[in-house]
């Protein structure tokens, strides 16, 4: 089986996410799909499996044009998509999850539990997984749940299996186990589309690799013929050096000082400080506790112990409203769920944290808020038809600018930015970096959480590295390398510097 | 180019229809009823219609805030009955009518606050919390009244109390004036104050609102307090009109109020809607009731028609 996607394009509103993407996968090979967040990988796969309609281009299976009406249709054609977030019903037994919507029946029309159990067990054993199929799926590890997903794909007779970041939550042993299974199935003629950020994995498991950037497929290689360096260059699109604006920081006094912060079971004894005009990056692996520390400082979650000082004075923050009063702003990682009101206008989004300042004789001064919003949209170069369009209609980069606008507008002196450029296209990224420089030039202190190491190295003055709820080191950015940060982030020797 | 322009025009038209849809529906309905029954347009009938609408409208105005936050208040009918009964009983027992009225309203506000506390701090689902308090307040009404209507000479003789439901000001029935005043106050509160913005924010995305510094619990409590207060005002109008407090007064009034809000285009999911829509929604229900009465349609059929109208409105809303 050979599936060929040619010239695929797609736009959401005015936001063009795919432009002429080519991608081919054959039975019996593993084809990796790489690219930064927002490069269009997921959109491409969702078009492939029929979840989204494409605006242009063709998809052919063995030379014949194919058109899937939806995931179920794709599945019937032997294409199976294992999502990063597995949609299991955690309380339901393994077997019920596997046969959901595909239940087997006896001649009487009742469910044939015996047969379903036998089949489920059979498919799992074929993958070398010995799992009791009657236990609730939620009691199993993520690695085992993934095996169940693969077994499910095989049950539907999948010829091509798409895996989206399958190892993100797996342990080393589980990853090895997964790769064994992939290799075994590959030998049996199953093809894989393997989406991942992890370089080492690509070179270990993939036969071919396609790199996407900004909605375009920029290159396809046989993995054995390409270097890691080349792939990074393709993904980023330019030498990292000139991608980040230069920083000329001038530090003022300490703006925020955190001492011995602890939240039981989440982080412990976290101490750091950030000065006016400084960008302090928080680096670390996913789940290390970086976001949680900031949520607690901002009053969304609650500290069990520790103190926070702003401008040398202790502050007691119990709710975000307290934090805003202390002139802290928090642009959360999750724009859509925590940062924006997607159905509301840009005006209402931007004005909300500052709304109490616009009340005159009990009423909101609309003239003043309009001016305020207009000024901020201009200053942050938000590209939109006007302040009345809904936040949901904007591209990721512009949505992020709206989130930043509301905190800049709130007059925050300490600004916490959690993954400020995730899902943001390259051009808007640079604008956000420029804005960060402009803010620090005006004595704002920035705490930037980022999983993007080049961004951390390119845009910060110091780097705090978090590993399993502890700060394993705070190092000056000058002289730090990806390797030295990674060592700290994985709990390595803290005396490296 | 041409097609592009055409779609753009179509888009605007659709958006306008969304905003003016309820108003258009009301106008069509009024024309229809007028044609079928010319007596509808008589000033006396129109005033009568507005007076009938006032009780539901006042409750629905409060309900609009609740529904904008994505919540619901099922207890309004029971709050109406209990605060009405307490007010009537106070007057019957010689308390000054002015104090009795304020007392009844205070009671309604406190009941609403109780709902708000259960929802904000108890984290109870609004549907369940107010379902429970609906039953409790209704039961309390029966206990308080012993299951009998509260009447008495002092109720009949109090000018102030009688004026609430039966009085006229400049030839307009006083309940209509109460409705108008409440509308203006709540309109300003919703559309012109920071509290209104926070109400929309809370319904649009509670987490984002909280992180933006909105005191979501406080806002929630105030909103249910408003809803309770509105129910008690409606209770006073109703009790005054009947000159007696009935223990089963206001039964299923919450449904008419919710229907008015939804007919007015406010989304049950929260975050979207306007209080003007609710006024129109209440008028649609009122016109339907009044028109069908004029046409002599049996009340059994009236219920079916009302239900069908609500269904059509909701289905049209989905299409947008």
mmCIF file with all atom_site columns, C-alpha atoms in Angstrom, chain A residues 298-300 319-321 324 332 336-338 340-341 352-353 355-356 362-364 366 407, chain B residues 188 192-194 197-198 200-202 204-205 207-215 271-272:
data_model
loop_
_atom_site.group_PDB
_atom_site.id
_atom_site.type_symbol
_atom_site.label_atom_id
_atom_site.label_alt_id
_atom_site.label_comp_id
_atom_site.label_asym_id
_atom_site.label_entity_id
_atom_site.label_seq_id
_atom_site.pdbx_PDB_ins_code
_atom_site.Cartn_x
_atom_site.Cartn_y
_atom_site.Cartn_z
_atom_site.occupancy
_atom_site.B_iso_or_equiv
_atom_site.pdbx_formal_charge
_atom_site.auth_seq_id
_atom_site.auth_comp_id
_atom_site.auth_asym_id
_atom_site.auth_atom_id
_atom_site.pdbx_PDB_model_num
ATOM 1  C CA . UNK A 1 298 ? 0.051   33.892 40.968 1.00 0.00 ? 298 UNK A CA 1
ATOM 2  C CA . UNK A 1 299 ? -2.538  32.548 43.421 1.00 0.00 ? 299 UNK A CA 1
ATOM 3  C CA . UNK A 1 300 ? -4.225  30.028 41.130 1.00 0.00 ? 300 UNK A CA 1
ATOM 4  C CA . UNK A 1 319 ? -6.104  34.717 44.375 1.00 0.00 ? 319 UNK A CA 1
ATOM 5  C CA . UNK A 1 320 ? -5.110  36.025 40.941 1.00 0.00 ? 320 UNK A CA 1
ATOM 6  C CA . UNK A 1 321 ? -6.858  39.271 41.892 1.00 0.00 ? 321 UNK A CA 1
ATOM 7  C CA . UNK A 1 324 ? -2.735  41.551 39.749 1.00 0.00 ? 324 UNK A CA 1
ATOM 8  C CA . UNK A 1 332 ? -0.719  31.133 30.760 1.00 0.00 ? 332 UNK A CA 1
ATOM 9  C CA . UNK A 1 336 ? -7.582  28.737 24.691 1.00 0.00 ? 336 UNK A CA 1
ATOM 10 C CA . UNK A 1 337 ? -8.601  27.345 28.075 1.00 0.00 ? 337 UNK A CA 1
ATOM 11 C CA . UNK A 1 338 ? -7.067  29.838 30.456 1.00 0.00 ? 338 UNK A CA 1
ATOM 12 C CA . UNK A 1 340 ? -8.797  33.967 26.204 1.00 0.00 ? 340 UNK A CA 1
ATOM 13 C CA . UNK A 1 341 ? -12.515 34.373 25.813 1.00 0.00 ? 341 UNK A CA 1
ATOM 14 C CA . UNK A 1 352 ? -10.789 42.599 31.543 1.00 0.00 ? 352 UNK A CA 1
ATOM 15 C CA . UNK A 1 353 ? -7.831  42.567 33.993 1.00 0.00 ? 353 UNK A CA 1
ATOM 16 C CA . UNK A 1 355 ? -11.578 46.899 34.009 1.00 0.00 ? 355 UNK A CA 1
ATOM 17 C CA . UNK A 1 356 ? -11.807 48.299 37.527 1.00 0.00 ? 356 UNK A CA 1
ATOM 18 C CA . UNK A 1 362 ? -19.946 53.347 38.676 1.00 0.00 ? 362 UNK A CA 1
ATOM 19 C CA . UNK A 1 363 ? -20.053 52.977 34.906 1.00 0.00 ? 363 UNK A CA 1
ATOM 20 C CA . UNK A 1 364 ? -17.405 51.699 32.508 1.00 0.00 ? 364 UNK A CA 1
ATOM 21 C CA . UNK A 1 366 ? -16.241 53.054 26.980 1.00 0.00 ? 366 UNK A CA 1
ATOM 22 C CA . UNK A 1 407 ? -1.147  41.906 30.753 1.00 0.00 ? 407 UNK A CA 1
ATOM 23 C CA . UNK B 2 188 ? -27.161 49.461 32.978 1.00 0.00 ? 188 UNK B CA 1
ATOM 24 C CA . UNK B 2 192 ? -22.446 49.639 31.400 1.00 0.00 ? 192 UNK B CA 1
ATOM 25 C CA . UNK B 2 193 ? -20.631 48.475 34.520 1.00 0.00 ? 193 UNK B CA 1
ATOM 26 C CA . UNK B 2 194 ? -17.520 46.448 35.257 1.00 0.00 ? 194 UNK B CA 1
ATOM 27 C CA . UNK B 2 197 ? -18.279 42.656 31.891 1.00 0.00 ? 197 UNK B CA 1
ATOM 28 C CA . UNK B 2 198 ? -17.292 40.228 34.605 1.00 0.00 ? 198 UNK B CA 1
ATOM 29 C CA . UNK B 2 200 ? -19.952 37.829 30.573 1.00 0.00 ? 200 UNK B CA 1
ATOM 30 C CA . UNK B 2 201 ? -16.352 36.822 31.290 1.00 0.00 ? 201 UNK B CA 1
ATOM 31 C CA . UNK B 2 202 ? -17.454 34.328 33.916 1.00 0.00 ? 202 UNK B CA 1
ATOM 32 C CA . UNK B 2 204 ? -17.394 32.795 28.569 1.00 0.00 ? 204 UNK B CA 1
ATOM 33 C CA . UNK B 2 205 ? -14.506 31.104 30.341 1.00 0.00 ? 205 UNK B CA 1
ATOM 34 C CA . UNK B 2 207 ? -10.824 29.811 34.393 1.00 0.00 ? 207 UNK B CA 1
ATOM 35 C CA . UNK B 2 208 ? -9.641  32.639 32.176 1.00 0.00 ? 208 UNK B CA 1
ATOM 36 C CA . UNK B 2 209 ? -11.834 35.059 34.119 1.00 0.00 ? 209 UNK B CA 1
ATOM 37 C CA . UNK B 2 210 ? -10.350 33.902 37.412 1.00 0.00 ? 210 UNK B CA 1
ATOM 38 C CA . UNK B 2 211 ? -6.815  34.276 36.117 1.00 0.00 ? 211 UNK B CA 1
ATOM 39 C CA . UNK B 2 212 ? -7.663  37.734 34.812 1.00 0.00 ? 212 UNK B CA 1
ATOM 40 C CA . UNK B 2 213 ? -8.431  38.682 38.403 1.00 0.00 ? 213 UNK B CA 1
ATOM 41 C CA . UNK B 2 214 ? -12.223 38.374 38.408 1.00 0.00 ? 214 UNK B CA 1
ATOM 42 C CA . UNK B 2 215 ? -13.460 37.348 41.849 1.00 0.00 ? 215 UNK B CA 1
ATOM 43 C CA . UNK B 2 271 ? -21.289 34.111 27.921 1.00 0.00 ? 271 UNK B CA 1
ATOM 44 C CA . UNK B 2 272 ? -23.627 35.174 25.132 1.00 0.00 ? 272 UNK B CA 1
#
